[in-house]
Amino acid sequence: MGVIIGPRVIDAGLSAVTVLVAPVAVAAGYPSPAQDYFDGRIDLNAHLVKDVTSTFIVRVTGQSMEQAGISDGDELVVNRALEPKDGSVVVAVLDGELTIKRLRITATGVVLQADNPRFPDIRVPALSDLTIWGVATRCLHHV
């Protein structure tokens, strides 16, 4: 179904983790003559987190969002301060159950859409309790 396992707070008090960054993009097709040196460091916190007070990491379980590039075991960077829009990938709480789905706002109501044809979309009944907990901004995918 694509549920989450406990959010983790991104601690603003910790020093930022930095990693080396290459000065050029690396081709995924044919090899290109690349520089054999690195161009300093990049702060992953600054790159991935826009608002540290409202950003969390959640771990995904399930395959309902695979066609969105979100796989079982991935971690999503979720910002609770962002306004959810039609088409946003969201962490939703529907009648007390957490799920990750694509938010669709239609003329007939709200749909929580799976991005995998093996899973049904969830049409949110009018009397249901729906809370959009946050909007996914990045997916950290294991390779």
Coordinates of C-alpha atoms in Angstrom, one line a residue:
M1 CA 0.0 0.0 0.0
G2 CA 2.9 2.4 0.5
V3 CA 2.9 3.3 4.1
I4 CA 5.6 5.1 6.1
I5 CA 7.6 4.0 9.1
G6 CA 8.0 6.8 11.7
P7 CA 9.3 10.2 10.7
R8 CA 12.8 11.2 11.8
V9 CA 13.5 14.8 12.6
I10 CA 16.4 16.5 10.8
D11 CA 18.4 17.9 13.6
A12 CA 19.4 21.5 13.0
G13 CA 21.9 21.4 15.9
L14 CA 24.1 18.8 14.2
S15 CA 26.9 20.0 11.9
A16 CA 26.2 19.6 8.3
V17 CA 27.4 16.5 6.5
T18 CA 29.4 17.4 3.4
V19 CA 30.6 15.2 0.6
L20 CA 32.8 15.8 -2.3
V21 CA 31.1 17.0 -5.5
A22 CA 32.5 16.5 -9.1
P23 CA 32.8 19.7 -11.1
V24 CA 31.1 18.3 -14.2
A25 CA 28.0 16.1 -14.8
V26 CA 28.8 12.5 -15.4
A27 CA 27.2 10.9 -18.5
A28 CA 25.0 7.9 -17.9
G29 CA 25.2 6.9 -21.6
Y30 CA 28.5 7.0 -23.5
P31 CA 31.6 7.8 -21.4
S32 CA 32.9 11.4 -21.6
P33 CA 36.4 12.6 -20.8
A34 CA 35.8 13.7 -17.2
Q35 CA 37.9 15.8 -14.9
D36 CA 39.9 13.6 -12.5
Y37 CA 39.5 15.9 -9.5
F38 CA 36.7 17.1 -7.3
D39 CA 35.4 20.6 -6.9
G40 CA 35.1 20.9 -3.2
R41 CA 32.3 19.8 -1.0
I42 CA 28.5 20.0 -1.1
D43 CA 26.3 20.4 2.0
L44 CA 23.6 17.7 1.6
N45 CA 21.4 19.4 4.3
A46 CA 21.4 22.7 2.4
H47 CA 20.8 20.9 -0.8
L48 CA 17.9 18.6 0.3
V49 CA 16.3 20.6 3.2
K50 CA 14.7 24.0 2.6
D51 CA 13.0 24.4 6.0
V52 CA 14.7 22.4 8.8
T53 CA 11.9 23.1 11.3
S54 CA 9.3 21.3 9.2
T55 CA 11.3 18.7 7.3
F56 CA 11.3 15.0 8.1
I57 CA 12.6 11.8 6.7
V58 CA 10.2 8.9 6.3
R59 CA 10.9 5.3 5.2
V60 CA 8.7 3.8 2.6
T61 CA 7.2 0.3 2.7
G62 CA 5.3 -1.2 -0.2
Q63 CA 5.3 -0.9 -3.9
S64 CA 2.2 1.3 -4.6
M65 CA 4.4 4.3 -5.8
E66 CA 7.0 2.4 -7.9
Q67 CA 6.1 4.2 -11.2
A68 CA 6.8 7.5 -9.4
G69 CA 10.3 6.2 -8.7
I70 CA 9.5 5.5 -5.0
S71 CA 10.4 1.9 -4.0
D72 CA 10.1 -0.2 -0.9
G73 CA 12.9 0.8 1.5
D74 CA 13.4 4.3 0.0
E75 CA 13.4 7.3 2.3
L76 CA 11.4 10.4 1.4
V77 CA 12.3 14.0 2.4
V78 CA 8.9 15.4 3.5
N79 CA 8.2 19.1 4.1
R80 CA 5.1 19.7 6.3
A81 CA 5.1 23.4 5.5
L82 CA 4.5 23.1 1.8
E83 CA 1.0 23.5 0.4
P84 CA -0.2 20.3 -1.2
K85 CA -1.4 20.7 -4.8
D86 CA -3.0 18.4 -7.3
G87 CA -0.3 16.0 -8.4
S88 CA 1.9 16.3 -5.3
V89 CA 3.2 13.1 -3.7
V90 CA 2.0 13.4 -0.2
V91 CA 2.0 11.6 3.1
A92 CA -1.7 11.4 4.0
V93 CA -3.5 10.3 7.1
L94 CA -6.8 8.8 6.0
D95 CA -9.1 7.7 8.9
G96 CA -6.0 7.2 11.1
E97 CA -4.0 5.2 8.6
L98 CA -0.7 6.7 7.0
T99 CA -0.1 6.3 3.3
I100 CA 2.0 7.8 0.6
K101 CA 0.1 8.6 -2.6
R102 CA -0.2 11.2 -5.3
L103 CA -2.9 13.8 -4.4
R104 CA -5.5 14.3 -7.1
I105 CA -8.2 17.0 -6.6
T106 CA -11.0 16.3 -9.0
A107 CA -14.5 17.8 -9.7
T108 CA -16.0 14.8 -7.9
G109 CA -13.6 14.9 -4.8
V110 CA -10.2 13.9 -3.6
V111 CA -8.4 10.8 -4.8
L112 CA -5.2 9.4 -3.3
Q113 CA -3.7 7.9 -6.4
A114 CA -1.3 4.9 -6.5
D115 CA 1.5 5.1 -9.1
N116 CA 1.4 1.4 -9.7
P117 CA -1.5 -0.2 -11.7
R118 CA -1.6 -3.2 -9.3
F119 CA -2.9 -1.0 -6.6
P120 CA -6.3 0.8 -6.6
D121 CA -6.7 4.5 -6.2
I122 CA -8.4 5.6 -3.0
R123 CA -11.4 7.8 -3.5
V124 CA -11.8 9.7 -0.3
P125 CA -15.4 9.6 0.9
A126 CA -16.9 12.9 1.9
L127 CA -17.2 12.0 5.6
S128 CA -13.7 10.6 5.9
D129 CA -11.0 12.1 8.1
L130 CA -8.2 13.1 5.7
T131 CA -5.1 15.1 6.7
I132 CA -2.2 15.8 4.4
W133 CA 0.7 15.3 6.8
G134 CA 3.4 16.6 4.4
V135 CA 4.6 16.9 0.8
A136 CA 7.5 14.8 -0.5
T137 CA 10.3 16.8 -2.0
R138 CA 13.0 14.2 -2.6
C139 CA 13.3 10.4 -2.7
L140 CA 16.5 8.9 -1.4
H141 CA 16.8 5.6 -3.4
H142 CA 19.1 2.8 -2.7
V143 CA 21.1 1.6 -5.7

